[in-house]
Amino acid sequence: MSNNKTLFIPLAFVGLFFFSIGFALGINSFLMPVLKGAMDMSAGASSLLLAATFVPFLLFGIPATKCIEAIGYKRTMALSFAIFAVAFALFILAASERSLTWFLIASFISGAANCVLQASVNPYVTICGPLESAARRISCMGICNKLAWPATTAFITYVIGKGISDIQMPDLYLPFSIIIGIFVALGIIALLAPLPEVKAAGEEESSDNAAPSCPYAESKTSVLQFPHLLLGCLALFLYVGVETISLATANDYAKALNLAGDNWGFIPSIGMVVGYICGIVFIPKYLKQDSAMRICAVIAVVGSVLVALIPTPDVSVYCIFLMALGCSLMWPSLWPLAMADLGKFTKSGSSLLTMAMAGGAVMPWVQGLVVDTFGYQASYWVCVPCFLFIFYYGMWGYKLR
């Protein structure tokens, strides 16, 4: 499937699915300030929504990959949308009961659906064409994904006809019902979409006597024998955590600063999209994937420091743009670097990387605790060491074989 014309149609459908991933994750960016206002929650309590969304990645990473092995990529994608529909039905129940517990359960189910979908679409995009240009394909998918984060808030506030500060629990019934219908339709689209099954090099040798497509992986007996993969999992764990902070906290931070408006989430989304466009243009012709990761890590460190230090808060919030710009090409670069040379362990490696997305549960929760103790602006310091480790991985860690 390396031909560009052959790839276009499957990637167009997968791009739609990436948009749905961002839309579902964007619900946290919307709900955190809503619950803090309507149910008088602390920052630490509201950040539990993010934890509930990302914990399933740790629990369901391996089962999701087993599901792909059993029924294939396409049916697994369809299954994820059915789970999404159940999750948003539970969000309606949570709103009717005004119950944090039910909101957390709904977020957990939504996270499980996201895990199943991420476990299928990310390796699919990575291995459906040349590995050296995988970051370019993932950048295209990233544009679809990141534009959806603020679209969630824009869509729900438009349907309700109120700003975030005025929304009450009963207002959520109609938009969530519409979203359920959308996810059911996406499940049907996934089943009907022309998505051929794909295999990574060395994942399935034709015969015992055939020369291995991936000699490095052929000598291994366990997926845990790939240092570059294990370090990549740690880098991805930290990355998903700080990317979630960048994308999901802009609205909440703006509310804490008493800034007007409900769509501050567009600031990091625009930063991500700008970075993805650079990835599409420059990778791999002018910029290698590891170089892109190092450059982005430096930009993200600068952005985090500026958000935390600039004394004028309404300027500080705009520096989240730099954090998001730095995050943009980390995912597209990190995933193919970590999956390189896995051969027959490709699906197992994908499981570990999917589980590493649980970082989205940990880092925002840590930030929430810092917010309650030291204030919102100082909380962005927690991102700096994470971005520094990602720089290490892009410089040396991915080379460990």
GROMACS .gro file of C-alpha atoms in nm:
model
  401
    1MET     CA    1   0.000   0.000   0.000
    2SER     CA    2   0.287   0.235  -0.063
    3ASN     CA    3   0.135   0.397  -0.374
    4ASN     CA    4   0.004   0.744  -0.293
    5LYS     CA    5  -0.316   0.699  -0.495
    6THR     CA    6  -0.381   0.365  -0.326
    7LEU     CA    7  -0.326   0.523   0.015
    8PHE     CA    8  -0.546   0.828  -0.034
    9ILE     CA    9  -0.890   0.672   0.012
   10PRO     CA   10  -0.805   0.461   0.321
   11LEU     CA   11  -0.625   0.755   0.481
   12ALA     CA   12  -0.922   0.982   0.413
   13PHE     CA   13  -1.145   0.749   0.615
   14VAL     CA   14  -0.884   0.708   0.889
   15GLY     CA   15  -0.853   1.088   0.901
   16LEU     CA   16  -1.224   1.103   0.980
   17PHE     CA   17  -1.166   0.855   1.262
   18PHE     CA   18  -0.877   1.064   1.396
   19PHE     CA   19  -1.112   1.361   1.404
   20SER     CA   20  -1.353   1.156   1.616
   21ILE     CA   21  -1.069   1.074   1.858
   22GLY     CA   22  -0.998   1.442   1.909
   23PHE     CA   23  -1.368   1.520   1.940
   24ALA     CA   24  -1.413   1.259   2.214
   25LEU     CA   25  -1.102   1.376   2.401
   26GLY     CA   26  -1.215   1.736   2.365
   27ILE     CA   27  -1.512   1.658   2.588
   28ASN     CA   28  -1.273   1.681   2.883
   29SER     CA   29  -1.165   2.033   2.787
   30PHE     CA   30  -1.533   2.125   2.778
   31LEU     CA   31  -1.649   1.943   3.090
   32MET     CA   32  -1.372   2.047   3.329
   33PRO     CA   33  -1.477   2.415   3.354
   34VAL     CA   34  -1.847   2.318   3.328
   35LEU     CA   35  -1.828   2.083   3.626
   36LYS     CA   36  -1.618   2.328   3.826
   37GLY     CA   37  -1.889   2.590   3.774
   38ALA     CA   38  -2.205   2.380   3.791
   39MET     CA   39  -2.092   2.141   4.066
   40ASP     CA   40  -1.837   2.360   4.252
   41MET     CA   41  -1.537   2.130   4.205
   42SER     CA   42  -1.169   2.195   4.268
   43ALA     CA   43  -0.912   2.178   3.987
   44GLY     CA   44  -0.781   1.849   4.126
   45ALA     CA   45  -1.128   1.693   4.130
   46SER     CA   46  -1.219   1.806   3.779
   47SER     CA   47  -0.886   1.678   3.644
   48LEU     CA   48  -0.997   1.330   3.750
   49LEU     CA   49  -1.201   1.331   3.429
   50LEU     CA   50  -0.875   1.323   3.233
   51ALA     CA   51  -0.743   1.047   3.458
   52ALA     CA   52  -1.057   0.840   3.402
   53THR     CA   53  -1.021   0.891   3.026
   54PHE     CA   54  -0.660   0.776   3.006
   55VAL     CA   55  -0.641   0.496   3.266
   56PRO     CA   56  -0.815   0.258   3.018
   57PHE     CA   57  -0.513   0.283   2.789
   58LEU     CA   58  -0.312   0.099   3.054
   59LEU     CA   59  -0.581  -0.164   3.106
   60PHE     CA   60  -0.702  -0.225   2.752
   61GLY     CA   61  -0.388  -0.177   2.541
   62ILE     CA   62  -0.317  -0.550   2.510
   63PRO     CA   63  -0.683  -0.659   2.478
   64ALA     CA   64  -0.728  -0.401   2.201
   65THR     CA   65  -0.439  -0.550   2.006
   66LYS     CA   66  -0.575  -0.902   2.061
   67CYS     CA   67  -0.902  -0.773   1.922
   68ILE     CA   68  -0.722  -0.652   1.608
   69GLU     CA   69  -0.559  -0.994   1.569
   70ALA     CA   70  -0.898  -1.164   1.601
   71ILE     CA   71  -1.125  -0.945   1.386
   72GLY     CA   72  -0.892  -0.712   1.195
   73TYR     CA   73  -0.834  -0.338   1.194
   74LYS     CA   74  -1.162  -0.233   1.032
   75ARG     CA   75  -1.399  -0.423   1.261
   76THR     CA   76  -1.199  -0.308   1.563
   77MET     CA   77  -1.248   0.053   1.457
   78ALA     CA   78  -1.623  -0.009   1.423
   79LEU     CA   79  -1.634  -0.168   1.768
   80SER     CA   80  -1.472   0.140   1.920
   81PHE     CA   81  -1.752   0.364   1.790
   82ALA     CA   82  -2.014   0.139   1.947
   83ILE     CA   83  -1.834   0.178   2.280
   84PHE     CA   84  -1.821   0.556   2.230
   85ALA     CA   85  -2.199   0.561   2.186
   86VAL     CA   86  -2.243   0.378   2.517
   87ALA     CA   87  -2.007   0.625   2.688
   88PHE     CA   88  -2.204   0.931   2.579
   89ALA     CA   89  -2.529   0.767   2.689
   90LEU     CA   90  -2.365   0.741   3.032
   91PHE     CA   91  -2.269   1.109   3.014
   92ILE     CA   92  -2.640   1.188   2.982
   93LEU     CA   93  -2.708   0.973   3.288
   94ALA     CA   94  -2.428   1.150   3.476
   95ALA     CA   95  -2.575   1.489   3.390
   96SER     CA   96  -2.923   1.383   3.503
   97GLU     CA   97  -2.786   1.251   3.833
   98ARG     CA   98  -2.541   1.540   3.880
   99SER     CA   99  -2.295   1.270   3.983
  100LEU     CA  100  -1.917   1.296   3.959
  101THR     CA  101  -1.901   0.917   3.993
  102TRP     CA  102  -2.111   0.868   3.679
  103PHE     CA  103  -1.910   1.130   3.492
  104LEU     CA  104  -1.594   0.937   3.580
  105ILE     CA  105  -1.751   0.608   3.470
  106ALA     CA  106  -1.861   0.766   3.142
  107SER     CA  107  -1.512   0.910   3.091
  108PHE     CA  108  -1.363   0.567   3.163
  109ILE     CA  109  -1.584   0.399   2.900
  110SER     CA  110  -1.502   0.677   2.654
  111GLY     CA  111  -1.133   0.619   2.729
  112ALA     CA  112  -1.174   0.246   2.664
  113ALA     CA  113  -1.329   0.327   2.326
  114ASN     CA  114  -1.046   0.568   2.253
  115CYS     CA  115  -0.791   0.304   2.347
  116VAL     CA  116  -0.945   0.052   2.106
  117LEU     CA  117  -0.957   0.310   1.826
  118GLN     CA  118  -0.605   0.442   1.890
  119ALA     CA  119  -0.466   0.087   1.899
  120SER     CA  120  -0.600   0.031   1.549
  121VAL     CA  121  -0.558   0.363   1.365
  122ASN     CA  122  -0.205   0.454   1.483
  123PRO     CA  123  -0.025   0.136   1.373
  124TYR     CA  124  -0.243   0.127   1.061
  125VAL     CA  125  -0.121   0.470   0.951
  126THR     CA  126   0.237   0.386   1.052
  127ILE     CA  127   0.274   0.062   0.855
  128CYS     CA  128   0.046   0.127   0.557
  129GLY     CA  129   0.334   0.302   0.377
  130PRO     CA  130   0.713   0.358   0.400
  131LEU     CA  131   0.828   0.393   0.761
  132GLU     CA  132   1.055   0.689   0.683
  133SER     CA  133   0.753   0.893   0.576
  134ALA     CA  134   0.523   0.772   0.856
  135ALA     CA  135   0.559   1.103   1.044
  136ARG     CA  136   0.423   1.282   0.738
  137ARG     CA  137   0.114   1.060   0.725
  138ILE     CA  138   0.060   1.089   1.100
  139SER     CA  139   0.094   1.467   1.071
  140CYS     CA  140  -0.196   1.466   0.824
  141MET     CA  141  -0.398   1.260   1.072
  142GLY     CA  142  -0.290   1.494   1.352
  143ILE     CA  143  -0.447   1.793   1.179
  144CYS     CA  144  -0.779   1.610   1.174
  145ASN     CA  145  -0.735   1.512   1.538
  146LYS     CA  146  -0.633   1.846   1.687
  147LEU     CA  147  -0.890   2.055   1.503
  148ALA     CA  148  -1.153   1.839   1.673
  149TRP     CA  149  -1.048   1.929   2.031
  150PRO     CA  150  -1.189   2.285   2.025
  151ALA     CA  151  -1.466   2.175   1.788
  152THR     CA  152  -1.622   1.985   2.078
  153THR     CA  153  -1.670   2.301   2.285
  154ALA     CA  154  -1.781   2.502   1.981
  155PHE     CA  155  -2.036   2.236   1.883
  156ILE     CA  156  -2.186   2.186   2.228
  157THR     CA  157  -2.210   2.556   2.312
  158TYR     CA  158  -2.369   2.619   1.969
  159VAL     CA  159  -2.632   2.346   2.018
  160ILE     CA  160  -2.708   2.462   2.373
  161GLY     CA  161  -2.694   2.831   2.288
  162LYS     CA  162  -2.509   2.924   2.607
  163GLY     CA  163  -2.156   3.003   2.716
  164ILE     CA  164  -1.965   2.758   2.935
  165SER     CA  165  -2.022   2.967   3.248
  166ASP     CA  166  -2.402   2.949   3.205
  167ILE     CA  167  -2.436   2.578   3.121
  168GLN     CA  168  -2.628   2.357   3.362
  169MET     CA  169  -2.652   1.978   3.368
  170PRO     CA  170  -2.988   1.945   3.183
  171ASP     CA  171  -2.842   2.148   2.896
  172LEU     CA  172  -2.613   1.857   2.811
  173TYR     CA  173  -2.889   1.611   2.716
  174LEU     CA  174  -2.946   1.731   2.357
  175PRO     CA  175  -2.584   1.767   2.237
  176PHE     CA  176  -2.482   1.434   2.390
  177SER     CA  177  -2.780   1.264   2.221
  178ILE     CA  178  -2.668   1.405   1.885
  179ILE     CA  179  -2.313   1.283   1.950
  180ILE     CA  180  -2.444   0.931   2.017
  181GLY     CA  181  -2.605   0.931   1.673
  182ILE     CA  182  -2.284   1.055   1.514
  183PHE     CA  183  -2.078   0.775   1.667
  184VAL     CA  184  -2.328   0.509   1.559
  185ALA     CA  185  -2.302   0.645   1.203
  186LEU     CA  186  -1.921   0.638   1.223
  187GLY     CA  187  -1.932   0.273   1.330
  188ILE     CA  188  -2.134   0.188   1.018
  189ILE     CA  189  -1.894   0.391   0.802
  190ALA     CA  190  -1.598   0.201   0.951
  191LEU     CA  191  -1.756  -0.133   0.856
  192LEU     CA  192  -1.822  -0.020   0.499
  193ALA     CA  193  -1.499   0.173   0.440
  194PRO     CA  194  -1.243   0.032   0.192
  195LEU     CA  195  -0.968  -0.030   0.448
  196PRO     CA  196  -0.744  -0.323   0.345
  197GLU     CA  197  -0.565  -0.512   0.620
  198VAL     CA  198  -0.193  -0.429   0.649
  199LYS     CA  199   0.118  -0.599   0.788
  200ALA     CA  200   0.451  -0.458   0.900
  201ALA     CA  201   0.776  -0.586   0.751
  202GLY     CA  202   0.862  -0.915   0.917
  203GLU     CA  203   0.530  -0.936   1.099
  204GLU     CA  204   0.425  -1.239   0.899
  205GLU     CA  205   0.693  -1.433   0.713
  206SER     CA  206   0.579  -1.637   0.418
  207SER     CA  207   0.767  -1.955   0.514
  208ASP     CA  208   1.014  -2.097   0.762
  209ASN     CA  209   1.288  -2.098   0.495
  210ALA     CA  210   1.231  -1.740   0.383
  211ALA     CA  211   1.490  -1.479   0.466
  212PRO     CA  212   1.357  -1.263   0.751
  213SER     CA  213   1.238  -0.916   0.647
  214CYS     CA  214   1.358  -0.779   0.980
  215PRO     CA  215   1.674  -0.965   1.093
  216TYR     CA  216   1.709  -0.755   1.410
  217ALA     CA  217   1.369  -0.862   1.538
  218GLU     CA  218   1.415  -1.222   1.423
  219SER     CA  219   1.678  -1.284   1.693
  220LYS     CA  220   1.450  -1.160   1.973
  221THR     CA  221   1.223  -1.374   2.190
  222SER     CA  222   1.030  -1.099   2.370
  223VAL     CA  223   0.900  -0.752   2.294
  224LEU     CA  224   1.075  -0.640   2.612
  225GLN     CA  225   1.414  -0.693   2.443
  226PHE     CA  226   1.381  -0.371   2.239
  227PRO     CA  227   1.537  -0.084   2.442
  228HIS     CA  228   1.434   0.179   2.189
  229LEU     CA  229   1.073   0.064   2.223
  230LEU     CA  230   1.073   0.068   2.604
  231LEU     CA  231   1.227   0.415   2.617
  232GLY     CA  232   0.977   0.518   2.351
  233CYS     CA  233   0.694   0.398   2.574
  234LEU     CA  234   0.822   0.618   2.858
  235ALA     CA  235   0.861   0.913   2.621
  236LEU     CA  236   0.508   0.856   2.491
  237PHE     CA  237   0.374   0.829   2.847
  238LEU     CA  238   0.518   1.171   2.929
  239TYR     CA  239   0.424   1.314   2.592
  240VAL     CA  240   0.055   1.223   2.610
  241GLY     CA  241   0.045   1.374   2.958
  242VAL     CA  242   0.192   1.710   2.858
  243GLU     CA  243   0.006   1.723   2.528
  244THR     CA  244  -0.318   1.670   2.720
  245ILE     CA  245  -0.222   1.953   2.955
  246SER     CA  246  -0.153   2.177   2.656
  247LEU     CA  247  -0.480   2.098   2.481
  248ALA     CA  248  -0.723   2.041   2.766
  249THR     CA  249  -0.633   2.319   3.011
  250ALA     CA  250  -0.640   2.631   2.791
  251ASN     CA  251  -1.010   2.697   2.855
  252ASP     CA  252  -0.975   2.625   3.226
  253TYR     CA  253  -0.664   2.844   3.258
  254ALA     CA  254  -0.840   3.131   3.079
  255LYS     CA  255  -1.137   3.097   3.316
  256ALA     CA  256  -0.900   3.106   3.612
  257LEU     CA  257  -0.762   3.433   3.473
  258ASN     CA  258  -1.117   3.567   3.430
  259LEU     CA  259  -1.068   3.609   3.057
  260ALA     CA  260  -1.379   3.644   2.842
  261GLY     CA  261  -1.480   3.382   2.585
  262ASP     CA  262  -1.519   3.005   2.569
  263ASN     CA  263  -1.294   2.899   2.283
  264TRP     CA  264  -0.942   2.946   2.417
  265GLY     CA  265  -0.887   2.584   2.318
  266PHE     CA  266  -0.824   2.707   1.965
  267ILE     CA  267  -0.487   2.849   2.077
  268PRO     CA  268  -0.315   2.511   2.130
  269SER     CA  269  -0.507   2.352   1.842
  270ILE     CA  270  -0.374   2.614   1.600
  271GLY     CA  271  -0.024   2.553   1.735
  272MET     CA  272  -0.059   2.181   1.673
  273VAL     CA  273  -0.193   2.231   1.321
  274VAL     CA  274   0.088   2.471   1.229
  275GLY     CA  275   0.339   2.210   1.346
  276TYR     CA  276   0.164   1.932   1.154
  277ILE     CA  277   0.171   2.138   0.835
  278CYS     CA  278   0.546   2.181   0.882
  279GLY     CA  279   0.574   1.803   0.923
  280ILE     CA  280   0.383   1.740   0.600
  281VAL     CA  281   0.605   1.985   0.410
  282PHE     CA  282   0.946   1.901   0.554
  283ILE     CA  283   0.936   1.530   0.654
  284PRO     CA  284   1.114   1.326   0.525
  285LYS     CA  285   1.257   1.531   0.235
  286TYR     CA  286   1.415   1.810   0.439
  287LEU     CA  287   1.384   1.692   0.798
  288LYS     CA  288   1.431   1.353   0.958
  289GLN     CA  289   1.186   1.230   1.219
  290ASP     CA  290   1.440   1.235   1.505
  291SER     CA  291   1.548   1.590   1.416
  292ALA     CA  292   1.185   1.703   1.418
  293MET     CA  293   1.142   1.558   1.766
  294ARG     CA  294   1.447   1.740   1.903
  295ILE     CA  295   1.344   2.075   1.755
  296CYS     CA  296   0.991   2.039   1.887
  297ALA     CA  297   1.115   1.945   2.235
  298VAL     CA  298   1.319   2.266   2.255
  299ILE     CA  299   1.019   2.474   2.141
  300ALA     CA  300   0.796   2.303   2.398
  301VAL     CA  301   1.040   2.367   2.683
  302VAL     CA  302   1.058   2.737   2.589
  303GLY     CA  303   0.678   2.755   2.569
  304SER     CA  304   0.629   2.588   2.909
  305VAL     CA  305   0.876   2.822   3.077
  306LEU     CA  306   0.713   3.128   2.922
  307VAL     CA  307   0.363   3.021   3.034
  308ALA     CA  308   0.492   2.969   3.387
  309LEU     CA  309   0.704   3.288   3.409
  310ILE     CA  310   0.544   3.569   3.210
  311PRO     CA  311   0.398   3.808   3.470
  312THR     CA  312   0.109   3.922   3.250
  313PRO     CA  313  -0.143   3.634   3.267
  314ASP     CA  314  -0.344   3.728   2.958
  315VAL     CA  315  -0.018   3.709   2.759
  316SER     CA  316   0.087   3.391   2.934
  317VAL     CA  317  -0.216   3.201   2.805
  318TYR     CA  318  -0.110   3.268   2.446
  319CYS     CA  319   0.226   3.099   2.512
  320ILE     CA  320   0.038   2.769   2.530
  321PHE     CA  321   0.056   2.804   2.151
  322LEU     CA  322   0.431   2.735   2.172
  323MET     CA  323   0.378   2.434   2.398
  324ALA     CA  324   0.131   2.290   2.148
  325LEU     CA  325   0.353   2.376   1.852
  326GLY     CA  326   0.632   2.182   2.023
  327CYS     CA  327   0.400   1.889   2.088
  328SER     CA  328   0.286   1.874   1.727
  329LEU     CA  329   0.557   1.659   1.568
  330MET     CA  330   0.648   1.461   1.880
  331TRP     CA  331   0.372   1.205   1.828
  332PRO     CA  332   0.427   1.166   1.450
  333SER     CA  333   0.801   1.123   1.507
  334LEU     CA  334   0.794   0.918   1.824
  335TRP     CA  335   0.555   0.647   1.709
  336PRO     CA  336   0.753   0.532   1.399
  337LEU     CA  337   1.088   0.567   1.581
  338ALA     CA  338   0.966   0.342   1.861
  339MET     CA  339   0.809   0.088   1.623
  340ALA     CA  340   1.112   0.062   1.395
  341ASP     CA  341   1.262  -0.286   1.353
  342LEU     CA  342   0.997  -0.463   1.561
  343GLY     CA  343   0.913  -0.711   1.284
  344LYS     CA  344   0.702  -0.997   1.422
  345PHE     CA  345   0.659  -0.801   1.747
  346THR     CA  346   0.488  -0.506   1.575
  347LYS     CA  347   0.144  -0.567   1.726
  348SER     CA  348   0.294  -0.633   2.071
  349GLY     CA  349   0.494  -0.311   2.047
  350SER     CA  350   0.180  -0.128   1.944
  351SER     CA  351   0.011  -0.265   2.258
  352LEU     CA  352   0.286  -0.125   2.482
  353LEU     CA  353   0.273   0.215   2.310
  354THR     CA  354  -0.105   0.222   2.344
  355MET     CA  355  -0.074   0.142   2.715
  356ALA     CA  356   0.177   0.426   2.749
  357MET     CA  357  -0.099   0.671   2.661
  358ALA     CA  358  -0.206   0.632   3.024
  359GLY     CA  359   0.029   0.924   3.082
  360GLY     CA  360  -0.272   1.136   2.997
  361ALA     CA  361  -0.420   1.022   3.329
  362VAL     CA  362  -0.116   1.098   3.543
  363MET     CA  363   0.034   1.428   3.433
  364PRO     CA  364  -0.290   1.634   3.423
  365TRP     CA  365  -0.376   1.501   3.769
  366VAL     CA  366  -0.031   1.606   3.894
  367GLN     CA  367  -0.086   1.946   3.737
  368GLY     CA  368  -0.426   1.972   3.905
  369LEU     CA  369  -0.267   1.913   4.244
  370VAL     CA  370  -0.008   2.182   4.172
  371VAL     CA  371  -0.285   2.420   4.066
  372ASP     CA  372  -0.462   2.376   4.400
  373THR     CA  373  -0.135   2.432   4.590
  374PHE     CA  374   0.065   2.691   4.393
  375GLY     CA  375  -0.179   2.837   4.140
  376TYR     CA  376  -0.257   2.770   3.776
  377GLN     CA  377   0.033   2.953   3.615
  378ALA     CA  378   0.301   2.780   3.823
  379SER     CA  379   0.151   2.439   3.740
  380TYR     CA  380   0.295   2.446   3.389
  381TRP     CA  381   0.643   2.383   3.534
  382VAL     CA  382   0.548   2.013   3.555
  383CYS     CA  383   0.577   1.997   3.174
  384VAL     CA  384   0.944   2.101   3.156
  385PRO     CA  385   1.114   1.777   3.273
  386CYS     CA  386   0.880   1.576   3.052
  387PHE     CA  387   0.982   1.768   2.742
  388LEU     CA  388   1.350   1.733   2.838
  389PHE     CA  389   1.320   1.353   2.846
  390ILE     CA  390   1.152   1.359   2.506
  391PHE     CA  391   1.450   1.561   2.379
  392TYR     CA  392   1.680   1.287   2.516
  393TYR     CA  393   1.481   1.021   2.331
  394GLY     CA  394   1.501   1.214   2.004
  395MET     CA  395   1.876   1.263   2.052
  396TRP     CA  396   1.992   0.923   2.181
  397GLY     CA  397   1.716   0.700   2.315
  398TYR     CA  398   1.568   0.585   1.984
  399LYS     CA  399   1.914   0.468   1.868
  400LEU     CA  400   1.951   0.202   2.139
  401ARG     CA  401   1.938  -0.134   1.962
   0.00000   0.00000   0.00000
